[in-house]
mmCIF file of C-alpha atoms and ligand atoms in Angstrom:
data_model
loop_
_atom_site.group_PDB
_atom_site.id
_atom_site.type_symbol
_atom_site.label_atom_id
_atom_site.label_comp_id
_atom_site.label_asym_id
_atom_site.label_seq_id
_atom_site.Cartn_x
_atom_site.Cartn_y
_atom_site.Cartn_z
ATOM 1 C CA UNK A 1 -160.045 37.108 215.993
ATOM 2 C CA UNK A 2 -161.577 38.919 218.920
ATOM 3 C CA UNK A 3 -159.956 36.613 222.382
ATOM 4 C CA UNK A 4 -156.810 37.305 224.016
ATOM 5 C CA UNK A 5 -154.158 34.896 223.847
ATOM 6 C CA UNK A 6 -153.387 32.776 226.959
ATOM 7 C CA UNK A 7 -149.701 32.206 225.902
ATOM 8 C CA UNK A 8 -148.287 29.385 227.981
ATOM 9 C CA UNK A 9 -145.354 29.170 226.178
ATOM 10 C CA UNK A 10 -144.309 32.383 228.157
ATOM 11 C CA UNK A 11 -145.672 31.214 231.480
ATOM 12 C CA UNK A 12 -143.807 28.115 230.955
ATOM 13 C CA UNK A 13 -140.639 30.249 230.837
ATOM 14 C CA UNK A 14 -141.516 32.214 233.831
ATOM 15 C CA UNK A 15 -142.391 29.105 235.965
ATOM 16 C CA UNK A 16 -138.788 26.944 234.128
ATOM 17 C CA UNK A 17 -136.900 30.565 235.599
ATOM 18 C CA UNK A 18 -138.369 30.086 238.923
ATOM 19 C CA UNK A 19 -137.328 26.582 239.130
ATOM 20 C CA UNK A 20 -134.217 27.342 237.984
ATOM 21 C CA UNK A 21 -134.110 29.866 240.593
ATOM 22 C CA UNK A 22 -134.728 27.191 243.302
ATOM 23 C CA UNK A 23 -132.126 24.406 241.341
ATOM 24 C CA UNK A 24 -129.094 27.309 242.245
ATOM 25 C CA UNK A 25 -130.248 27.555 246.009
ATOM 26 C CA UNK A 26 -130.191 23.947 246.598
ATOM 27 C CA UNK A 27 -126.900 23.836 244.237
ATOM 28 C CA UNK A 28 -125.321 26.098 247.162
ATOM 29 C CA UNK A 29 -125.976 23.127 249.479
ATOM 30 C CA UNK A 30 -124.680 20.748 247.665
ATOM 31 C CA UNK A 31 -128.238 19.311 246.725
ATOM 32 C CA UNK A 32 -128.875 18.615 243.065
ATOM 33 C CA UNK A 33 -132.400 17.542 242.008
ATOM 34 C CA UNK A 34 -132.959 14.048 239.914
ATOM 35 C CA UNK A 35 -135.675 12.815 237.920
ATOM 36 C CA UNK A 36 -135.403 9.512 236.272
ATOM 37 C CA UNK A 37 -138.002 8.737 233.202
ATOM 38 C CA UNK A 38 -139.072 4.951 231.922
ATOM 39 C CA UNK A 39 -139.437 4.472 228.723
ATOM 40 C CA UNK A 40 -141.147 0.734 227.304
ATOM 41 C CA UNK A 41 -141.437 0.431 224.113
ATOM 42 C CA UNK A 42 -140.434 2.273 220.462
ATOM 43 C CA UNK A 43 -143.665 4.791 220.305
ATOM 44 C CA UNK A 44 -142.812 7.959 218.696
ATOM 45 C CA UNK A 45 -144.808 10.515 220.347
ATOM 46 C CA UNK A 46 -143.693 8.959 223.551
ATOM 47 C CA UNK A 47 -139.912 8.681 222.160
ATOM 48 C CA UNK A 48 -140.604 12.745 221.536
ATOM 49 C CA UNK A 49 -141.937 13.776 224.926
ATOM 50 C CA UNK A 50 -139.039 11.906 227.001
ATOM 51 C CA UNK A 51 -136.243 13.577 224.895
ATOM 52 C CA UNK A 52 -138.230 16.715 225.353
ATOM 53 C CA UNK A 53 -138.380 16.245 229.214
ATOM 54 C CA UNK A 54 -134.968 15.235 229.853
ATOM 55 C CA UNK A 55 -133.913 18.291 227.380
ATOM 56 C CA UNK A 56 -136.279 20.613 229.827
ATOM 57 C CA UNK A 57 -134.316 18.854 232.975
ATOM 58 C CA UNK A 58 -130.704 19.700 231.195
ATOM 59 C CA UNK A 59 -131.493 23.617 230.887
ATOM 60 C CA UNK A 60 -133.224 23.940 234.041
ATOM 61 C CA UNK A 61 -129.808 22.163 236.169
ATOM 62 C CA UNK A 62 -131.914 19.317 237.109
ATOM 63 C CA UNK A 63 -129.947 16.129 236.727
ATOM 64 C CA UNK A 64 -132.202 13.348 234.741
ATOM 65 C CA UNK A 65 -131.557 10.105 233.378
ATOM 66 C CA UNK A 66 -134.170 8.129 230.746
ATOM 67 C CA UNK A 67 -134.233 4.455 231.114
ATOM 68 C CA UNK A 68 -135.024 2.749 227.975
ATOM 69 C CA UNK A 69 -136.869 -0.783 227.876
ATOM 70 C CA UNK A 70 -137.403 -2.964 225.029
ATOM 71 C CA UNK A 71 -140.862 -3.367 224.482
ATOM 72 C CA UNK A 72 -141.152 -7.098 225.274
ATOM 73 C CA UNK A 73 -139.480 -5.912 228.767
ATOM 74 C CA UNK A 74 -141.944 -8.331 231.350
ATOM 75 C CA UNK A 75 -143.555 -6.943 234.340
ATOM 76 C CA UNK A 76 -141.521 -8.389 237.173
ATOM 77 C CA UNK A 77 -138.318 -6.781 234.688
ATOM 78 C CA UNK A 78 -140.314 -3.192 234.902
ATOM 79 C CA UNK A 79 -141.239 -3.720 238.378
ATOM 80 C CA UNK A 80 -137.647 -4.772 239.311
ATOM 81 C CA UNK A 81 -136.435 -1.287 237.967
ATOM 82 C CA UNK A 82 -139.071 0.766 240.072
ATOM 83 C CA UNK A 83 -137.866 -0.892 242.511
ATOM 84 C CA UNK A 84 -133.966 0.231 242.267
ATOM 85 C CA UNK A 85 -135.790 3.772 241.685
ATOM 86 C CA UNK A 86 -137.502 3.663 244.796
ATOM 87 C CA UNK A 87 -134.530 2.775 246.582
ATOM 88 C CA UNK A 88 -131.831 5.176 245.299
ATOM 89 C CA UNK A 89 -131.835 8.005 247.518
ATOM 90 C CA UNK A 90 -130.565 10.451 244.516
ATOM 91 C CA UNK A 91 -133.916 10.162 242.489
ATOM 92 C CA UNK A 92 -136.161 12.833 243.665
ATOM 93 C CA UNK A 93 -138.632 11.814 241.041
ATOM 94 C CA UNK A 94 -139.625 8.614 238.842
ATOM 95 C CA UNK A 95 -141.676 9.038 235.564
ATOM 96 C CA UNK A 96 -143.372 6.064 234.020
ATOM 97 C CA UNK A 97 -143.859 7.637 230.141
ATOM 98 C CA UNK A 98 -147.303 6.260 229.103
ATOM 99 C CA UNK A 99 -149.109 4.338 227.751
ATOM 100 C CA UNK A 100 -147.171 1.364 228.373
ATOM 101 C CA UNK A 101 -147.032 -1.744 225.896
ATOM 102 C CA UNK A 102 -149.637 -3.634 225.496
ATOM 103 C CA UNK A 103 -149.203 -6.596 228.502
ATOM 104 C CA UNK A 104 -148.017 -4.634 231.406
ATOM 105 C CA UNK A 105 -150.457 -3.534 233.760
ATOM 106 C CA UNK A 106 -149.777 0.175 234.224
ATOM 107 C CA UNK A 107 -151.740 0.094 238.004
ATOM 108 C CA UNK A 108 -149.652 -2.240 239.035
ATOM 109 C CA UNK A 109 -146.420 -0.172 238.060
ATOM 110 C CA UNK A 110 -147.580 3.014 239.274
ATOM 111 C CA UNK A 111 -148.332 1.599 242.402
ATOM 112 C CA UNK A 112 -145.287 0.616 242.828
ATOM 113 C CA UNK A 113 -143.504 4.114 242.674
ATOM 114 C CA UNK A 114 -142.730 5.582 245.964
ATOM 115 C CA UNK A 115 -145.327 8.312 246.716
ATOM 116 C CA UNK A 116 -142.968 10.212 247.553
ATOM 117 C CA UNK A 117 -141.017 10.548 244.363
ATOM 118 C CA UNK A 118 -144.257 10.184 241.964
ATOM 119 C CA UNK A 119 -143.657 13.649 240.127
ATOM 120 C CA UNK A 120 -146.589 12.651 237.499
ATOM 121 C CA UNK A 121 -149.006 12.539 240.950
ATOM 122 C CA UNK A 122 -150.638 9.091 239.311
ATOM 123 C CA UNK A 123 -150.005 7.504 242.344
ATOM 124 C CA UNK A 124 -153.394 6.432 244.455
ATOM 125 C CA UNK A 125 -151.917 8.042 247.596
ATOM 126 C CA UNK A 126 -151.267 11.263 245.608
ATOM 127 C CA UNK A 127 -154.878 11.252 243.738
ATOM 128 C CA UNK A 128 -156.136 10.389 247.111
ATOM 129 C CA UNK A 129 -154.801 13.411 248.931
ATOM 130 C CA UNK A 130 -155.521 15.990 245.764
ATOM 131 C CA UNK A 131 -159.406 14.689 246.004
ATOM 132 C CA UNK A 132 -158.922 15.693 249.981
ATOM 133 C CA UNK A 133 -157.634 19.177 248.656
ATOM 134 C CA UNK A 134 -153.910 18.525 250.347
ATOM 135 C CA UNK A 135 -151.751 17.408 247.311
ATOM 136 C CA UNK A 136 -148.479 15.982 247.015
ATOM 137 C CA UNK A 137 -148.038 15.969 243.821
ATOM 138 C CA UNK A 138 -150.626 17.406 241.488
ATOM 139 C CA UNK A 139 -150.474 15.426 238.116
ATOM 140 C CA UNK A 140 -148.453 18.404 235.649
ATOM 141 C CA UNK A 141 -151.363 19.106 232.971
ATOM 142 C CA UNK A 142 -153.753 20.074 235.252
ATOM 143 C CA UNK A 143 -151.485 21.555 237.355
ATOM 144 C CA UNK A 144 -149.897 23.967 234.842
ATOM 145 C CA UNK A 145 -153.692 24.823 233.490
ATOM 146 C CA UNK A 146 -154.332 26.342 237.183
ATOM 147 C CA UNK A 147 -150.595 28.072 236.729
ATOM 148 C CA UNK A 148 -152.162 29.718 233.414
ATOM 149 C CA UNK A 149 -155.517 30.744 234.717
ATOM 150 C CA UNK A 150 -154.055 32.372 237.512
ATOM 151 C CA UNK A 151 -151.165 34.024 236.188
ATOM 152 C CA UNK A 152 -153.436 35.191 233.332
ATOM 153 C CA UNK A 153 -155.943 36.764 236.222
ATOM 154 C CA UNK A 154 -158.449 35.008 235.246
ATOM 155 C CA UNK A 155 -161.252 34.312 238.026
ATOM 156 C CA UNK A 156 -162.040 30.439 239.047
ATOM 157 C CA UNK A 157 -163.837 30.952 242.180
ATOM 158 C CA UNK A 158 -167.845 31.129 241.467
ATOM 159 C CA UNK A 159 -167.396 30.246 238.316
ATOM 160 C CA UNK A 160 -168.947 27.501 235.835
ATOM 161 C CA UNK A 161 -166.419 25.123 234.617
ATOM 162 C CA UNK A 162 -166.657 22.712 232.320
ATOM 163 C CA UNK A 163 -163.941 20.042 231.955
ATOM 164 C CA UNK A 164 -164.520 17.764 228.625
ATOM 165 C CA UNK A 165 -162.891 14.402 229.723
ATOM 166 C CA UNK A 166 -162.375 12.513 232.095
ATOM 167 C CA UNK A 167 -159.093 10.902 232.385
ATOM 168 C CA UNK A 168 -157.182 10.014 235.318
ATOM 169 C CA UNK A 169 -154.565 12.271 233.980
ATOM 170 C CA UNK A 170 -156.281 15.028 233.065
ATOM 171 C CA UNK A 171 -159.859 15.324 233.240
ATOM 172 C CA UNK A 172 -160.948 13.922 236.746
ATOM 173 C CA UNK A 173 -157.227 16.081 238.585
ATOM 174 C CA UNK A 174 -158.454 18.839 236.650
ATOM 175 C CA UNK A 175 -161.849 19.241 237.877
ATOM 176 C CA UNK A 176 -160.769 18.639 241.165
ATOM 177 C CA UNK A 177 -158.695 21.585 241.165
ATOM 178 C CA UNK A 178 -161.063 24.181 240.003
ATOM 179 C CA UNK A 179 -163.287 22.491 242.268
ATOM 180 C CA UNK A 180 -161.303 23.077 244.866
ATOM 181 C CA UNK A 181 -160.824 26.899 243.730
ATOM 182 C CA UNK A 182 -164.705 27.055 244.302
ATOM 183 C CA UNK A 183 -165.555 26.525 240.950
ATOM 184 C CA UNK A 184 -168.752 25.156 239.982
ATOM 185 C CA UNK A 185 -167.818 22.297 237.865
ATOM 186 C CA UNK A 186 -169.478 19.997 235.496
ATOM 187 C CA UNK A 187 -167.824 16.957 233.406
ATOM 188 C CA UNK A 188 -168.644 15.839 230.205
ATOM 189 C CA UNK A 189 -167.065 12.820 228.759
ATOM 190 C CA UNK A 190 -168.297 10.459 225.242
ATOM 191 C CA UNK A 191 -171.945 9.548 227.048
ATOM 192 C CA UNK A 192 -172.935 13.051 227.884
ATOM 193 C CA UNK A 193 -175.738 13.940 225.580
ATOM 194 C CA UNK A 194 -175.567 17.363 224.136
ATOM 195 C CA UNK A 195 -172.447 18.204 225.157
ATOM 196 C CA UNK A 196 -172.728 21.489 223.203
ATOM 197 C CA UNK A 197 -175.835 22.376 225.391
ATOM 198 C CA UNK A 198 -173.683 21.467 228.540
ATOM 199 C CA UNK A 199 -170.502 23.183 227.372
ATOM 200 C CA UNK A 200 -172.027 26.469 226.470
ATOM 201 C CA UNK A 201 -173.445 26.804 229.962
ATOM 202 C CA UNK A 202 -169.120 26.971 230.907
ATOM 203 C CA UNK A 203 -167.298 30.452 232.073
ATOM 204 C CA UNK A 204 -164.033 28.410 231.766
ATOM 205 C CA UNK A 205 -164.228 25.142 229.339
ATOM 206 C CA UNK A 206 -161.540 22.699 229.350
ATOM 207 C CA UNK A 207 -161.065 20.704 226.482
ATOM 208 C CA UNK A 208 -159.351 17.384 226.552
ATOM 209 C CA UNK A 209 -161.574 14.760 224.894
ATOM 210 C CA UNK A 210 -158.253 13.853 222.427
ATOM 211 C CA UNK A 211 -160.951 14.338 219.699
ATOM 212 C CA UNK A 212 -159.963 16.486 216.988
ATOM 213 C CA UNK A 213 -161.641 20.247 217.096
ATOM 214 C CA UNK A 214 -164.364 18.999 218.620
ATOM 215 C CA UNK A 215 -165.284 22.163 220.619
ATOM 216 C CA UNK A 216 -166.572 24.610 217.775
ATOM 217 C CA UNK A 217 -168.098 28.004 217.927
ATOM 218 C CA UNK A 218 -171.726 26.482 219.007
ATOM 219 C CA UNK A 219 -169.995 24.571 222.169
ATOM 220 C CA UNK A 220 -168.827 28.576 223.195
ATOM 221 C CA UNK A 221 -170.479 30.908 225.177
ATOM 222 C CA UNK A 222 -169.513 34.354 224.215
ATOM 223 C CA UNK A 223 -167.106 35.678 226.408
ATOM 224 C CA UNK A 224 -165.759 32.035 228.216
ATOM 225 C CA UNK A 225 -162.539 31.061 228.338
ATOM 226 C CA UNK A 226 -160.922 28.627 226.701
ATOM 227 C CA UNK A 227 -158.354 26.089 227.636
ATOM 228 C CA UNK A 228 -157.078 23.384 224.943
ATOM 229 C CA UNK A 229 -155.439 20.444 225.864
ATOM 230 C CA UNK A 230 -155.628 18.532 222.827
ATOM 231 C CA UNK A 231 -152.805 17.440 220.848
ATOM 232 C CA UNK A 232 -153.132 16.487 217.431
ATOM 233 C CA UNK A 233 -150.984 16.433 214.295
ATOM 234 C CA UNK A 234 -152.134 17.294 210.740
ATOM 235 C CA UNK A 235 -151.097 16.083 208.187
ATOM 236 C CA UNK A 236 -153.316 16.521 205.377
ATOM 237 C CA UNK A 237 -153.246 19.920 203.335
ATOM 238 C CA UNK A 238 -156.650 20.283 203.370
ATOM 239 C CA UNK A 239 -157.296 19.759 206.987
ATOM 240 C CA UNK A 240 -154.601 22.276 207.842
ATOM 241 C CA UNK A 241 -156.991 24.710 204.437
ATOM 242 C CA UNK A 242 -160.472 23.905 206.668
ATOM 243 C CA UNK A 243 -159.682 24.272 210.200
ATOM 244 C CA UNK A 244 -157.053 26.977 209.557
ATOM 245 C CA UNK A 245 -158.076 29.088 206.698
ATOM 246 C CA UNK A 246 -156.069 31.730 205.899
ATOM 247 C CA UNK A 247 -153.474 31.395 208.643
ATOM 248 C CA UNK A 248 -150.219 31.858 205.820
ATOM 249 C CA UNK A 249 -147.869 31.034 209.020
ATOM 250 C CA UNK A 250 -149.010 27.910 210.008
ATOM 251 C CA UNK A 251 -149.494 27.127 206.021
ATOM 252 C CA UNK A 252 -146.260 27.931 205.712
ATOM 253 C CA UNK A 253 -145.187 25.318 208.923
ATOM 254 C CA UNK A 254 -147.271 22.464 207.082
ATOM 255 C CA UNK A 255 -144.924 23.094 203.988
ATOM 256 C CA UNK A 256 -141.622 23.296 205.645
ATOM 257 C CA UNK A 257 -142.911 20.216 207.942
ATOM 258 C CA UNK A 258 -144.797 18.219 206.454
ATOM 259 C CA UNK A 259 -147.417 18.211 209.415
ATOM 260 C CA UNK A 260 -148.530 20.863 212.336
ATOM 261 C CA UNK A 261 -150.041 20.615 215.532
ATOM 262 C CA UNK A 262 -153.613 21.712 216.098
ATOM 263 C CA UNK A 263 -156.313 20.294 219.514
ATOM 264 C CA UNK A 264 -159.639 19.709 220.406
ATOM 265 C CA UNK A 265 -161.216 22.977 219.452
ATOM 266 C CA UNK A 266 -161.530 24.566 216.464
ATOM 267 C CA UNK A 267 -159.475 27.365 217.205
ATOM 268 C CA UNK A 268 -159.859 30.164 214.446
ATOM 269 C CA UNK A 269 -163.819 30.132 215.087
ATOM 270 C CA UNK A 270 -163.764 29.555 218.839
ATOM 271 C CA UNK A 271 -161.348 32.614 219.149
ATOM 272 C CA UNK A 272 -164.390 34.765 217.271
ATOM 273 C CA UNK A 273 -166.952 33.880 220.492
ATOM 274 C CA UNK A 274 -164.169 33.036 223.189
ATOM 275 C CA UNK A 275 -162.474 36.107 225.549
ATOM 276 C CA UNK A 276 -159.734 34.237 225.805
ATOM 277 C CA UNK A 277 -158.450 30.825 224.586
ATOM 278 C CA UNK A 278 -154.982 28.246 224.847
ATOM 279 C CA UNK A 279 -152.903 28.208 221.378
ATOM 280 C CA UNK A 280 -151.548 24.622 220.441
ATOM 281 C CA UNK A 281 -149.032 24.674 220.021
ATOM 282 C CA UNK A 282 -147.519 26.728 222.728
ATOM 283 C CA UNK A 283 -150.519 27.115 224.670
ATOM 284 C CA UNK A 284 -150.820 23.868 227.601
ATOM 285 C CA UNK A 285 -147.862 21.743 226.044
ATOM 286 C CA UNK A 286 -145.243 23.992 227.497
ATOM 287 C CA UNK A 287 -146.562 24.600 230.782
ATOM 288 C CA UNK A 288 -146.892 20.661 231.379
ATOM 289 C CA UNK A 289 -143.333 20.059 231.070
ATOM 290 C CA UNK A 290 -142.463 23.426 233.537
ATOM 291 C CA UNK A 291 -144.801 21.590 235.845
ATOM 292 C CA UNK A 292 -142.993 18.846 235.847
ATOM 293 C CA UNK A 293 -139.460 20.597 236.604
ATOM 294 C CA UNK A 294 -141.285 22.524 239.444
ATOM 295 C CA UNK A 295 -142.507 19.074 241.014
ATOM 296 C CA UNK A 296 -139.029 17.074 241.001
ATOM 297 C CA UNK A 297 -137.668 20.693 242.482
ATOM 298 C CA UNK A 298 -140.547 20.409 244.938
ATOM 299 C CA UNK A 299 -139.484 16.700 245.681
ATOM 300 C CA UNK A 300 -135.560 17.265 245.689
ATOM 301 C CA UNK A 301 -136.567 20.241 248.698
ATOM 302 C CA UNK A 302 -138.753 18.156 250.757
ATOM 303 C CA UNK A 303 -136.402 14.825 250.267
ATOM 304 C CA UNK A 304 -133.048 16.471 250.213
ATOM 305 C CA UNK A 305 -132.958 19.598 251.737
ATOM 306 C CA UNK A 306 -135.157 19.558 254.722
ATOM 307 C CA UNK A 307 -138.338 21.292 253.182
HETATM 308 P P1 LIG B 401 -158.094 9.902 227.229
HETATM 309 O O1 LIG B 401 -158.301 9.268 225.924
HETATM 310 O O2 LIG B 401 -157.530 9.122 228.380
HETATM 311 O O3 LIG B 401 -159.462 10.547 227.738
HETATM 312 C C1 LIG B 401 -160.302 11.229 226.863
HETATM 313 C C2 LIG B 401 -161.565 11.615 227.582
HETATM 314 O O4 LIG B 401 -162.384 12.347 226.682
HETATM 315 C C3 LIG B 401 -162.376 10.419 228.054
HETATM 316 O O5 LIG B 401 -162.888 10.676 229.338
HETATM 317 C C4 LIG B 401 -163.500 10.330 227.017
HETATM 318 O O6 LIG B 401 -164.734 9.856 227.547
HETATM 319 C C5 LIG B 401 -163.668 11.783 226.620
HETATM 320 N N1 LIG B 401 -164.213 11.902 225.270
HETATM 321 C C6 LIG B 401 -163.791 11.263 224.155
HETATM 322 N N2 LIG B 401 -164.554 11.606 223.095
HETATM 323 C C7 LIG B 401 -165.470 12.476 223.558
HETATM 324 C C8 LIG B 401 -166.537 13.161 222.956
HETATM 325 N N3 LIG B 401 -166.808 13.025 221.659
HETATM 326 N N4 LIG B 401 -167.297 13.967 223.722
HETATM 327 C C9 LIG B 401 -167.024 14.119 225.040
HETATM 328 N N5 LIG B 401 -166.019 13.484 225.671
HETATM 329 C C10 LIG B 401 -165.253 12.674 224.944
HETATM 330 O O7 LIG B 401 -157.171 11.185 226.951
HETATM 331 P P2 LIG B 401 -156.242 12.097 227.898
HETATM 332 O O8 LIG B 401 -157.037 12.702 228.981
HETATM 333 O O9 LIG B 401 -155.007 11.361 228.258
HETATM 334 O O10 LIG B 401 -155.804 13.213 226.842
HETATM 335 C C11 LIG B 401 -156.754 14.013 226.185
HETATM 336 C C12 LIG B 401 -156.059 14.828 225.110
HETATM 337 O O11 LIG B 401 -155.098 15.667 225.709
HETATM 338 C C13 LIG B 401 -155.289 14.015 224.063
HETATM 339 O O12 LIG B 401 -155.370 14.682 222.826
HETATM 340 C C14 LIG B 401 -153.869 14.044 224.561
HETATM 341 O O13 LIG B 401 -152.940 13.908 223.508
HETATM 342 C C15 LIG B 401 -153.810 15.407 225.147
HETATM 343 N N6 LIG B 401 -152.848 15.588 226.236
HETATM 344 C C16 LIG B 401 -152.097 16.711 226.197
HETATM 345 C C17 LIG B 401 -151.210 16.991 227.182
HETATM 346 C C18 LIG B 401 -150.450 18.255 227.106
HETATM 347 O O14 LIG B 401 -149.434 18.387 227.772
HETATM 348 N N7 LIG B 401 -150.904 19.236 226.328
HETATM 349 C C19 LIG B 401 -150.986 16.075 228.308
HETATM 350 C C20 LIG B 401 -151.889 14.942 228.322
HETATM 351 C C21 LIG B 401 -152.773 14.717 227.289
HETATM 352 P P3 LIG B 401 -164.928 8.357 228.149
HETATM 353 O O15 LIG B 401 -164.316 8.415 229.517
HETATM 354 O O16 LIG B 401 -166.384 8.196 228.182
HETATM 355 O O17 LIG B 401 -164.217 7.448 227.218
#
C-alpha cells in the first residue's frame, strides 16, 4: 500500500477533547449542554447509531436523552413531541434518527425542529444559510470530512473535487463546503455517464454513493485523495477473501464477528494509486459523531451561555 492513512478515528478524539474542553467551561457556569435524539421504529443500524450517539454524549459531559417511538407512532404523535422539544429551553439540540418509517413525512418533521436547535443542520433555514456560505449548523458528515482534510493539511482551495452523491445529507452539504473552500467541484450521482472518466479528473474524491466499492483503482488518479463515506457490512467470507485479500486482521474480525465493515471504494487497490485515503472503519464514522458533540456544544454556547 503506497497512501497515507487519513485516520479519523484520532481526529475524532482530538475534536471529542476539544468539546469536552468547552462542556467544563460552560459546567463552571452552571450551563450543561442537551441533545435529545428520536428514534421511530425497531431498525437496527439506526437502533446502533443512537446508542452510539448518546454513549458519545455520556463521555463527552453532554447530557442526552433518546426518545423511543413505536413504529406505528402517527405524524401529529411525532410532530407533537418536536414540539415539546422545541419548547424546552434545556434541549440545545433535537436529532430526528433517519430514515423514518415508512408513512411519516420526514420534511414535514424536520421542518418542524427549531432552527435553532437542529444539530443534524437538515433544517431548510440551516441548508439555506450553508448554500449562502454563513452556516448554522453544518450537517456532521460533511462537516467532520472538512475537519479531516484540514487537520490532515491537505489543500482544498484550487483544487478539483469530486463528490459521488448527492444526498441532502451528504453529497449536496458536502460540495458546498469545498465549494466554498474554493474548490472546483463536480458531482456525480447514478445518471452521470462515465463516472470513472469524471472521477479520475478529482484531486480530492468523495465517495458516498452507498454502493459497495464502487470507486476502484480506474476511478483514481494517481496521487488524489481519497475520502470514504460508505458504510457497508460484509458478511460473506468470500467478499471479505476478494475485496480484502490478504488483510489476516480484518480476516481475523470476520471470524470473531461474523461480519466487518468495508465502503464505497475498494480500498486495498485504491490505496496502491491514492496519496492518501479514509479507512472504514475508523476513517469518516468517528468524526461524524465528534461533529455532532461539537454542534450541540456550539448550540448550548449560543442558547445558554451568551455566545
Ligand atoms: P443516499 O442513498 O441518500 O444517496 C446516495 C447518492 O449516491 C445518490 O445521490 C445517488 O444518486 C448516488 N449514487 C447511487 N449509486 C450510484 C452510482 N452507481 N454511481 C454514482 N452515484 C450513485 O445515501 P447517503 O448520502 O445518505 O449515504 C451514502 C453512503 O454513506 C451510505 O453508504 C451511508 O450508509 C453512508 N453514510 C455514512 C455516514 C458516516 O457517518 N460515515 C453518514 C451518512 C451516510 P441519485 O441521486 O441519482 O439516486
Amino acid at each position: 500500500m503506497t497512501a497515507r492513512i487519513l485516520d479519523g478515528a484520532a481526529v475524532a478524539r482530538t475534536i471529542r477533547e476539544e468539546v469536552a474542553a468547552r462542556v467544563s467551561e460552560l459546567a463552571v457556569r452552571g450551563i450543561r449542554p442537551r441533545l435529545d435524539v428520536v428514534l421511530v421504529g425497531d431498525d437496527p443500524a439506526s437502533q446502533v447509531y443512537v446508542r452510539s450517539k448518546a454513549r458519545a454524549c455520556e463521555r463527552a459531559g453532554i447530557a442526552s436523552e433518546t426518545h423511543r417511538l413505536p413504529a406505528e407512532t402517527s405524524q401529529a404523535e411525532l410532530e407533537a413531541l418536536i414540539d415539546r422539544l422545541d419548547a424546552d429551553p434545556e434541549v440545545d439540540g433535537i436529532l430526528v434518527q433517519l430514515p423514518l418509517p415508512p408513512g411519516l413525512d420526514t420534511h414535514r418533521v424536520l421542518d418542524r425542529i427549531d432552527p435553532e436547535k437542529d444539530v443534524d443542520g437538515f433544517h431548510p433555514e440551516n441548508v439555506g444559510l450553508l448554500v449562502q456560505g454563513r452556516p448554522r449548523f453544518v450537517p456532521c458528515t460533511p462537516a467532520g470530512i472538512m475537519e479531516l482534510l484540514d487537520r490532515e493539511g491537505i489543500a482544498i482551495e484550487g483544487r478539483h473535487a469530486v463528490v459521488v452523491g448527492r444526498s441532502d445529507i451528504v453529497g449536496k452539504p458536502m460540495a458546498l463546503l469545498l465549494l466554498h473552500r474554493h474548490a472546483t467541484v463536480t458531482v456525480c450521482h447514478s445518471r452521470t455517464a462515465d463516472l470513472a472518466a469524471v472521477t479520475r479528473r478529482a484531486d480530492i474524491l468523495v465517495a458516498a454513493a452507498g454502493r459497495l466499492a464502487l470507486v476502484g483503482p480506474d476511478h483514481v488518479k494517481p496521487g488524489a485523495v481519497v475520502v470514504d463515506v460508505g458504510i457497508h457490512r460484509l458478511t460473506e467470507r468470500q467478499d471479505v477473501e476478494r475485496l480484502f485479500p490478504g488483510d489476516a486482521a480484518r480476516r481475523a474480525r470476520f471470524e470473531e464477528k461474523g461480519s466487518v465493515l468495508t465502503g464505497d471504494v475498494d480500498f486495498v487497490r485504491v490505496a496502491e494509486v491514492a496519496s492518501a485515503i479514509t479507512p472504514v472503519p475508523g476513517g469518516v464514522g468517528p468524526l461524524t459523531i465528534a461533529m455532532l458533540l461539537a454542534n450541540t456544544v456550539a448550540s448550548a454556547e449560543r442558547r445558554k451561555g451568551g455566545a
